[in-house]
GROMACS .gro file of C-alpha atoms in nm:
model
  402
    1MET     CA    1   7.461   9.650   8.498
    2SER     CA    2   7.830   9.580   8.463
    3ARG     CA    3   7.922   9.251   8.298
    4ARG     CA    4   8.002   9.099   8.638
    5GLU     CA    5   7.670   9.217   8.783
    6ALA     CA    6   7.483   9.083   8.482
    7ALA     CA    7   7.651   8.743   8.513
    8GLU     CA    8   7.569   8.718   8.884
    9PHE     CA    9   7.209   8.826   8.816
   10LEU     CA   10   7.161   8.562   8.547
   11VAL     CA   11   7.305   8.285   8.766
   12LYS     CA   12   7.063   8.374   9.047
   13LYS     CA   13   6.769   8.381   8.806
   14SER     CA   14   6.867   8.048   8.651
   15ILE     CA   15   6.867   7.885   8.994
   16ALA     CA   16   6.528   8.037   9.074
   17TYR     CA   17   6.388   7.905   8.746
   18GLY     CA   18   6.518   7.554   8.819
   19GLU     CA   19   6.763   7.537   8.525
   20PRO     CA   20   7.099   7.649   8.665
   21VAL     CA   21   7.365   7.779   8.427
   22HIS     CA   22   7.722   7.887   8.487
   23CYS     CA   23   7.758   8.243   8.360
   24VAL     CA   24   8.072   8.451   8.417
   25THR     CA   25   8.198   8.792   8.304
   26ARG     CA   26   8.365   8.641   7.999
   27THR     CA   27   8.032   8.486   7.891
   28ILE     CA   28   7.864   8.827   7.885
   29ALA     CA   29   8.163   8.971   7.700
   30THR     CA   30   8.137   8.713   7.420
   31TRP     CA   31   7.767   8.796   7.379
   32GLU     CA   32   7.819   9.172   7.370
   33ASP     CA   33   8.126   9.155   7.146
   34GLY     CA   34   7.962   8.921   6.898
   35THR     CA   35   8.213   8.638   6.954
   36THR     CA   36   7.920   8.405   7.028
   37ALA     CA   37   7.668   8.420   6.744
   38CYS     CA   38   7.396   8.260   6.954
   39PRO     CA   39   7.393   8.123   7.312
   40SER     CA   40   7.316   7.757   7.377
   41PRO     CA   41   6.951   7.663   7.445
   42PRO     CA   42   6.965   7.687   7.829
   43TYR     CA   43   7.095   8.044   7.799
   44GLN     CA   44   6.835   8.124   7.530
   45ARG     CA   45   6.554   8.011   7.759
   46LEU     CA   46   6.697   8.206   8.052
   47LEU     CA   47   6.738   8.527   7.850
   48HIS     CA   48   6.383   8.495   7.717
   49LYS     CA   49   6.242   8.455   8.069
   50VAL     CA   50   6.442   8.749   8.203
   51THR     CA   51   6.390   8.994   7.914
   52GLY     CA   52   6.072   8.874   7.742
   53ARG     CA   53   6.257   8.890   7.409
   54THR     CA   54   6.366   8.623   7.163
   55VAL     CA   55   6.734   8.572   7.092
   56THR     CA   56   6.683   8.736   6.751
   57GLN     CA   57   6.530   9.043   6.916
   58LEU     CA   58   6.832   9.051   7.147
   59GLY     CA   59   7.066   9.071   6.848
   60PHE     CA   60   7.183   8.711   6.822
   61THR     CA   61   7.184   8.501   6.504
   62PRO     CA   62   7.020   8.160   6.561
   63PRO     CA   63   7.127   7.865   6.339
   64THR     CA   64   6.917   7.821   6.024
   65ALA     CA   65   6.611   7.609   6.102
   66GLY     CA   66   6.640   7.248   5.993
   67ARG     CA   67   7.017   7.264   5.928
   68THR     CA   68   7.236   7.069   6.170
   69THR     CA   69   7.611   7.043   6.123
   70GLU     CA   70   7.851   6.782   6.250
   71SER     CA   71   7.993   7.046   6.485
   72ASP     CA   72   7.644   7.121   6.621
   73ASP     CA   73   7.591   6.752   6.698
   74ASP     CA   74   7.925   6.727   6.871
   75MET     CA   75   7.852   7.035   7.080
   76ARG     CA   76   7.519   6.896   7.197
   77ARG     CA   77   7.702   6.592   7.331
   78ARG     CA   78   7.937   6.822   7.521
   79THR     CA   79   7.687   7.002   7.739
   80LEU     CA   80   7.787   7.155   8.069
   81LEU     CA   81   7.715   6.960   8.382
   82VAL     CA   82   7.591   7.152   8.685
   83GLY     CA   83   7.678   6.957   8.998
   84THR     CA   84   7.772   7.087   9.343
   85GLY     CA   85   7.756   7.432   9.188
   86ALA     CA   86   8.033   7.380   8.929
   87ALA     CA   87   7.972   7.355   8.554
   88LEU     CA   88   8.224   7.115   8.399
   89LEU     CA   89   8.279   6.942   8.070
   90THR     CA   90   8.140   6.605   7.975
   91ALA     CA   91   8.363   6.348   7.807
   92ALA     CA   92   8.417   6.405   7.438
   93ARG     CA   93   8.292   6.135   7.203
   94PRO     CA   94   8.409   6.219   6.850
   95ALA     CA   95   8.166   6.088   6.590
   96HIS     CA   96   8.432   6.030   6.325
   97SER     CA   97   8.788   5.905   6.322
   98ASN     CA   98   8.924   6.245   6.225
   99GLY     CA   99   8.755   6.400   6.525
  100PRO     CA  100   8.516   6.695   6.567
  101ALA     CA  101   8.580   7.045   6.436
  102LEU     CA  102   8.667   7.258   6.737
  103GLY     CA  103   8.584   7.627   6.760
  104GLY     CA  104   8.482   7.913   6.982
  105GLU     CA  105   8.211   7.721   7.167
  106HIS     CA  106   8.459   7.454   7.278
  107LEU     CA  107   8.706   7.719   7.384
  108GLN     CA  108   8.437   7.892   7.588
  109GLN     CA  109   8.346   7.566   7.759
  110LEU     CA  110   8.707   7.520   7.869
  111ARG     CA  111   8.718   7.872   8.007
  112ASP     CA  112   8.383   7.831   8.180
  113ALA     CA  113   8.499   7.505   8.341
  114GLU     CA  114   8.810   7.680   8.478
  115GLN     CA  115   8.602   7.965   8.620
  116ALA     CA  116   8.350   7.722   8.770
  117LEU     CA  117   8.623   7.535   8.956
  118TYR     CA  118   8.762   7.855   9.105
  119ALA     CA  119   8.417   7.984   9.199
  120GLU     CA  120   8.312   7.662   9.373
  121ASP     CA  121   8.648   7.634   9.551
  122ARG     CA  122   8.628   7.995   9.668
  123ASP     CA  123   8.277   7.951   9.806
  124HIS     CA  124   8.289   7.598   9.947
  125GLY     CA  125   8.639   7.450   9.925
  126SER     CA  126   8.806   7.196   9.704
  127ALA     CA  127   8.739   6.861   9.868
  128GLU     CA  128   8.468   6.748   9.624
  129LEU     CA  129   8.608   6.902   9.307
  130GLY     CA  130   8.916   6.695   9.229
  131ARG     CA  131   8.737   6.425   9.032
  132GLN     CA  132   8.536   6.681   8.836
  133ALA     CA  133   8.852   6.875   8.752
  134ALA     CA  134   9.029   6.559   8.637
  135SER     CA  135   8.733   6.464   8.416
  136ALA     CA  136   8.716   6.809   8.257
  137LEU     CA  137   9.091   6.812   8.196
  138ASN     CA  138   9.078   6.467   8.039
  139THR     CA  139   8.807   6.589   7.804
  140ALA     CA  140   9.022   6.886   7.706
  141TYR     CA  141   9.311   6.655   7.617
  142VAL     CA  142   9.078   6.432   7.413
  143TRP     CA  143   8.966   6.738   7.219
  144LEU     CA  144   9.328   6.839   7.153
  145ARG     CA  145   9.429   6.488   7.043
  146GLN     CA  146   9.131   6.401   6.827
  147GLY     CA  147   8.980   6.733   6.723
  148ARG     CA  148   9.031   6.939   6.408
  149TYR     CA  149   9.123   7.305   6.448
  150SER     CA  150   9.326   7.582   6.289
  151GLU     CA  151   9.669   7.677   6.420
  152PRO     CA  152   9.543   7.997   6.592
  153MET     CA  153   9.254   7.806   6.749
  154GLY     CA  154   9.499   7.536   6.858
  155SER     CA  155   9.704   7.793   7.045
  156ARG     CA  156   9.395   7.924   7.223
  157LEU     CA  157   9.281   7.571   7.310
  158HIS     CA  158   9.626   7.487   7.451
  159SER     CA  159   9.617   7.803   7.661
  160ALA     CA  160   9.269   7.726   7.793
  161THR     CA  161   9.369   7.366   7.870
  162GLY     CA  162   9.681   7.487   8.050
  163ASN     CA  163   9.474   7.724   8.262
  164LEU     CA  164   9.237   7.440   8.344
  165SER     CA  165   9.542   7.231   8.445
  166VAL     CA  166   9.653   7.510   8.678
  167ALA     CA  167   9.308   7.513   8.841
  168ALA     CA  168   9.319   7.134   8.883
  169GLY     CA  169   9.669   7.166   9.030
  170TRP     CA  170   9.547   7.410   9.290
  171LEU     CA  171   9.268   7.173   9.392
  172ALA     CA  172   9.524   6.891   9.426
  173LEU     CA  173   9.752   7.106   9.640
  174ASP     CA  174   9.468   7.222   9.863
  175SER     CA  175   9.358   6.860   9.905
  176GLY     CA  176   9.703   6.750  10.026
  177ARG     CA  177   9.823   6.590   9.700
  178PRO     CA  178  10.144   6.786   9.622
  179HIS     CA  179  10.282   6.528   9.376
  180ASP     CA  180   9.966   6.552   9.166
  181ALA     CA  181   9.983   6.929   9.187
  182ARG     CA  182  10.343   6.935   9.059
  183SER     CA  183  10.249   6.709   8.767
  184LEU     CA  184   9.955   6.931   8.674
  185TYR     CA  185  10.162   7.250   8.695
  186THR     CA  186  10.427   7.090   8.477
  187GLU     CA  187  10.158   7.003   8.221
  188ALA     CA  188  10.047   7.366   8.233
  189LEU     CA  189  10.404   7.477   8.155
  190ALA     CA  190  10.408   7.245   7.854
  191SER     CA  191  10.077   7.390   7.733
  192ALA     CA  192  10.216   7.742   7.777
  193ARG     CA  193  10.515   7.662   7.559
  194GLN     CA  194  10.293   7.505   7.291
  195ALA     CA  195  10.068   7.810   7.291
  196ASN     CA  196  10.352   8.064   7.327
  197ASP     CA  197  10.159   8.209   7.622
  198PRO     CA  198  10.385   8.394   7.871
  199GLY     CA  199  10.092   8.468   8.100
  200LEU     CA  200  10.010   8.101   8.143
  201GLU     CA  201  10.378   8.020   8.189
  202ALA     CA  202  10.404   8.285   8.462
  203HIS     CA  203  10.090   8.151   8.631
  204ALA     CA  204  10.234   7.798   8.638
  205PHE     CA  205  10.563   7.923   8.787
  206ALA     CA  206  10.370   8.123   9.047
  207CYS     CA  207  10.184   7.806   9.144
  208LEU     CA  208  10.510   7.612   9.164
  209SER     CA  209  10.628   7.880   9.409
  210LEU     CA  210  10.318   7.820   9.619
  211LEU     CA  211  10.381   7.446   9.601
  212ALA     CA  212  10.739   7.502   9.720
  213HIS     CA  213  10.607   7.698  10.020
  214ALA     CA  214  10.381   7.408  10.111
  215THR     CA  215  10.646   7.138  10.074
  216GLY     CA  216  10.934   7.299  10.262
  217ARG     CA  217  11.149   7.423   9.972
  218PRO     CA  218  11.180   7.798  10.040
  219ARG     CA  219  11.470   7.858   9.800
  220GLU     CA  220  11.268   7.712   9.516
  221ALA     CA  221  10.976   7.928   9.628
  222VAL     CA  222  11.189   8.240   9.577
  223THR     CA  223  11.342   8.141   9.242
  224THR     CA  224  11.014   8.033   9.082
  225ALA     CA  225  10.845   8.354   9.200
  226GLN     CA  226  11.129   8.556   9.048
  227VAL     CA  227  11.100   8.370   8.717
  228ALA     CA  228  10.728   8.445   8.713
  229GLN     CA  229  10.796   8.814   8.780
  230ARG     CA  230  11.025   8.836   8.479
  231LEU     CA  231  10.756   8.684   8.259
  232VAL     CA  232  10.479   8.909   8.391
  233ALA     CA  233  10.676   9.237   8.386
  234PRO     CA  234  10.595   9.315   8.018
  235LEU     CA  235  10.225   9.228   8.054
  236GLY     CA  236  10.114   9.548   8.230
  237SER     CA  237   9.955   9.408   8.549
  238PRO     CA  238  10.089   9.562   8.874
  239ARG     CA  239   9.844   9.353   9.079
  240TRP     CA  240   9.983   9.033   8.933
  241LEU     CA  241  10.339   9.148   9.006
  242SER     CA  242  10.225   9.230   9.361
  243LEU     CA  243  10.106   8.874   9.414
  244LEU     CA  244  10.435   8.739   9.285
  245ALA     CA  245  10.627   8.971   9.519
  246MET     CA  246  10.418   8.822   9.801
  247ARG     CA  247  10.515   8.473   9.686
  248GLU     CA  248  10.879   8.578   9.695
  249ALA     CA  249  10.835   8.736  10.040
  250ARG     CA  250  10.696   8.409  10.177
  251GLY     CA  251  11.001   8.223  10.046
  252TRP     CA  252  11.237   8.468  10.218
  253ALA     CA  253  11.032   8.450  10.539
  254LEU     CA  254  11.050   8.071  10.545
  255GLN     CA  255  11.429   8.110  10.525
  256GLY     CA  256  11.421   8.353  10.820
  257ASP     CA  257  11.557   8.646  10.618
  258HIS     CA  258  11.388   8.950  10.778
  259THR     CA  259  11.550   9.210  10.550
  260LEU     CA  260  11.458   9.052  10.218
  261THR     CA  261  11.111   8.962  10.345
  262GLU     CA  262  11.042   9.324  10.439
  263ARG     CA  263  11.176   9.447  10.106
  264ALA     CA  264  10.950   9.210   9.912
  265LEU     CA  265  10.647   9.300  10.127
  266VAL     CA  266  10.694   9.673  10.070
  267HIS     CA  267  10.731   9.607   9.697
  268ALA     CA  268  10.410   9.399   9.699
  269HIS     CA  269  10.210   9.672   9.872
  270ASN     CA  270  10.344   9.946   9.644
  271LEU     CA  271  10.251   9.746   9.335
  272TYR     CA  272   9.906   9.668   9.472
  273ALA     CA  273   9.844  10.038   9.536
  274GLN     CA  274   9.876  10.106   9.162
  275GLY     CA  275   9.530   9.956   9.122
  276PRO     CA  276   9.369   9.712   8.879
  277ARG     CA  277   9.440   9.705   8.505
  278GLU     CA  278   9.275   9.560   8.197
  279ALA     CA  279   9.570   9.320   8.177
  280ASP     CA  280   9.478   9.156   8.510
  281PRO     CA  281   9.380   8.791   8.442
  282ASP     CA  282   9.035   8.674   8.553
  283TRP     CA  283   9.174   8.425   8.806
  284LEU     CA  284   9.343   8.715   8.991
  285ALA     CA  285   9.000   8.824   9.121
  286PHE     CA  286   9.075   8.642   9.448
  287TYR     CA  287   9.359   8.888   9.521
  288VAL     CA  288   9.152   9.146   9.705
  289PRO     CA  289   9.280   9.368   9.991
  290ALA     CA  290   9.176   9.100  10.238
  291GLU     CA  291   9.400   8.846  10.068
  292LEU     CA  292   9.688   9.096  10.062
  293ALA     CA  293   9.659   9.132  10.441
  294GLY     CA  294   9.624   8.757  10.489
  295LEU     CA  295   9.931   8.671  10.281
  296GLU     CA  296  10.140   8.922  10.475
  297SER     CA  297  10.019   8.765  10.800
  298LEU     CA  298  10.159   8.430  10.686
  299CYS     CA  299  10.499   8.591  10.629
  300ARG     CA  300  10.483   8.749  10.975
  301ALA     CA  301  10.410   8.411  11.130
  302ASP     CA  302  10.701   8.250  10.945
  303LEU     CA  303  10.927   8.519  11.093
  304GLY     CA  304  10.795   8.446  11.443
  305GLN     CA  305  10.600   8.774  11.460
  306HIS     CA  306  10.283   8.610  11.589
  307GLU     CA  307  10.126   8.926  11.734
  308ARG     CA  308  10.143   9.102  11.397
  309ALA     CA  309  10.036   8.782  11.223
  310ALA     CA  310   9.723   8.756  11.437
  311GLY     CA  311   9.633   9.118  11.364
  312GLY     CA  312   9.685   9.069  10.991
  313ALA     CA  313   9.470   8.756  10.982
  314GLU     CA  314   9.193   8.933  11.176
  315GLN     CA  315   9.208   9.217  10.925
  316ALA     CA  316   9.182   8.969  10.638
  317VAL     CA  317   8.871   8.803  10.782
  318MET     CA  318   8.709   9.141  10.845
  319LEU     CA  319   8.784   9.269  10.492
  320PHE     CA  320   8.648   8.957  10.325
  321ALA     CA  321   8.304   9.042  10.469
  322ASP     CA  322   8.053   8.793  10.323
  323GLY     CA  323   8.261   8.668  10.031
  324HIS     CA  324   8.541   8.414   9.989
  325LEU     CA  325   8.404   8.171  10.247
  326ARG     CA  326   8.690   7.921  10.222
  327ASN     CA  327   8.960   8.185  10.269
  328ARG     CA  328   8.778   8.338  10.565
  329ALA     CA  329   8.770   7.996  10.729
  330LEU     CA  330   9.142   7.938  10.673
  331TYR     CA  331   9.247   8.279  10.802
  332THR     CA  332   9.022   8.238  11.106
  333ALA     CA  333   9.207   7.915  11.179
  334ASP     CA  334   9.534   8.106  11.143
  335ILE     CA  335   9.414   8.357  11.404
  336ALA     CA  336   9.376   8.076  11.655
  337LEU     CA  337   9.722   7.941  11.580
  338HIS     CA  338   9.889   8.282  11.598
  339HIS     CA  339   9.734   8.359  11.937
  340ALA     CA  340   9.833   8.017  12.068
  341ARG     CA  341  10.193   8.053  11.946
  342LYS     CA  342  10.271   8.397  12.086
  343PRO     CA  343  10.554   8.411  12.342
  344ASN     CA  344  10.273   8.480  12.592
  345PRO     CA  345   9.980   8.286  12.444
  346ASP     CA  346   9.634   8.445  12.451
  347LEU     CA  347   9.443   8.126  12.509
  348ASP     CA  348   9.098   8.284  12.535
  349ALA     CA  349   9.146   8.455  12.197
  350ALA     CA  350   9.282   8.130  12.052
  351ALA     CA  351   8.982   7.931  12.176
  352ASP     CA  352   8.738   8.192  12.046
  353ALA     CA  353   8.893   8.188  11.698
  354ALA     CA  354   8.903   7.809  11.703
  355HIS     CA  355   8.530   7.794  11.778
  356ARG     CA  356   8.464   8.040  11.495
  357THR     CA  357   8.662   7.817  11.259
  358LEU     CA  358   8.452   7.513  11.346
  359ALA     CA  359   8.140   7.705  11.246
  360TYR     CA  360   8.256   7.706  10.882
  361LEU     CA  361   8.263   7.327  10.850
  362PRO     CA  362   7.909   7.266  10.726
  363ASP     CA  363   7.975   7.486  10.423
  364VAL     CA  364   8.351   7.460  10.359
  365HIS     CA  365   8.484   7.126  10.235
  366SER     CA  366   8.861   7.163  10.238
  367GLU     CA  367   9.120   6.913  10.346
  368ARG     CA  368   9.347   7.207  10.426
  369LEU     CA  369   9.089   7.343  10.670
  370LEU     CA  370   9.069   7.005  10.842
  371ARG     CA  371   9.449   6.998  10.867
  372SER     CA  372   9.443   7.345  11.022
  373LEU     CA  373   9.183   7.237  11.276
  374ARG     CA  374   9.392   6.936  11.372
  375ASP     CA  375   9.694   7.163  11.402
  376ILE     CA  376   9.498   7.395  11.633
  377ALA     CA  377   9.393   7.102  11.852
  378GLY     CA  378   9.750   6.977  11.877
  379THR     CA  379   9.878   7.324  11.966
  380LEU     CA  380   9.612   7.382  12.232
  381GLN     CA  381   9.621   7.032  12.383
  382PRO     CA  382   9.900   7.103  12.639
  383HIS     CA  383   9.713   7.401  12.786
  384ARG     CA  384   9.479   7.329  13.075
  385THR     CA  385   9.216   7.601  13.081
  386ARG     CA  386   8.841   7.580  13.086
  387ALA     CA  387   8.808   7.758  12.749
  388ILE     CA  388   9.053   7.519  12.585
  389ALA     CA  389   8.886   7.214  12.736
  390ASP     CA  390   8.546   7.330  12.609
  391TYR     CA  391   8.684   7.384  12.261
  392LEU     CA  392   8.857   7.046  12.247
  393ASP     CA  393   8.536   6.871  12.355
  394THR     CA  394   8.347   7.041  12.072
  395TYR     CA  395   8.628   6.974  11.825
  396ARG     CA  396   8.626   6.599  11.897
  397THR     CA  397   8.255   6.577  11.821
  398VAL     CA  398   8.281   6.772  11.494
  399VAL     CA  399   8.612   6.685  11.327
  400PRO     CA  400   8.662   6.326  11.209
  401ALA     CA  401   8.959   6.144  11.357
  402THR     CA  402   9.238   6.054  11.113
   0.00000   0.00000   0.00000
C-alpha cells in the first residue's frame, strides 16, 4: 500500500474494531522514517489486531517497562478526542510551574488536529467544528506559553500552531464569521514570522485573498494573492502557484476585468498541468481537477458568463465523483444559480440542480450551503413555473427559516 492507502485502511479498521483513531499520511511517514519511536497505545492495539505482530516485531521501540517520565504523564493527559469524526487536542494541564517538556509527539498531535479538521470539513462541512477548532488552538497556545522546548522545536511548534490557526480561520469564514477568520489568519501570519516559515506565511496570505473575495474587497484579493505567489515561487510547487493564480483571477473577475482574469486563468491551468511535486503541502490535497474547474466557474459567473459557469460547475461535480461531499454540494448549488441567472434562464435545469442540492443536507453541515440554498430560493421566487413551485415547497419544509 501507499502511505495514503495504509492510513485510510487503518482508519476503516479502527472504526470496525470500535476504537477509532485518526491516521493520516504523515502518521505513516513518521512510523516508517523512525521519527516516532513507538505509537501511542490505541495505535499499538490497532496494529496488533491488523498484523498479528507486537510493536517490537514491527520495528518500534517501546518505552522501558516500569519507567514513566514526566513527559509521558503529560502526553497521556493530552490524548486525542474522536468526536464527529475529527480527532482534536484536549486542554493542556501542565503538572509543574515550568510546564511540560514538548517534543515530537506534541508536534504530531498538532498536525493531526489540523488534518482532522480539514478531513471532517471536506466530508461533512464546518458547522459543528468551530468550537473544536478553537479548543485545539487554545491548547496549542497553552503549550507554547507554558511548555519547555528547544529553539528548533519551538519553530516547528509555531509553524504547526499557525497551520492550525489557518484551518480554524477557514472554518470561521465558511461559517459566516469573517471577522474571526481575519483574526485567525493574522495570528497565523504572526506564527509564520516567529517560525521563519515562508510556506505558512504564503498560506495565510492566500486565505486573506479568499476572505477578501467573500467580503467584497477585490483589490485586496488580488494584492494578497500576488504577495503569496512571491513567497511560494522559490518553494517548487506549481500546483500551489496555480491555486494562487486562481485566487488572483477571482479578484480580477470581481472587478470586471476580462483581460486580466483570462490571463490569470490561463496561467493557473498551465501551472496545474505541470503536475504534483514533493513540495506540495498536505492541505493542498483538496485542489484536484474538479476544484480547478469549479474555481474557474466562479470567475466566469463573476464576469457574467453564466452559461460557461454552469458548465464548469457541472464538470466540477462530475469530477469529484464520490469524494469531497461538501464541495460537491456547494458547486451543485452554484449550478442552480448559474442556470437561473442566464440572460434566458433555464428554470427546469435550475430547479433540478436545486433539488439535488437539498439532497446533501442530511450529511453536509455548512452555513455556506444554507446561505446558497436561501440565495437559490430568492432567485427563483419571482418565476412562476410548476417546477419552481414544487422546489420551493420542498425547500420550505427542509431549510430552517432565518
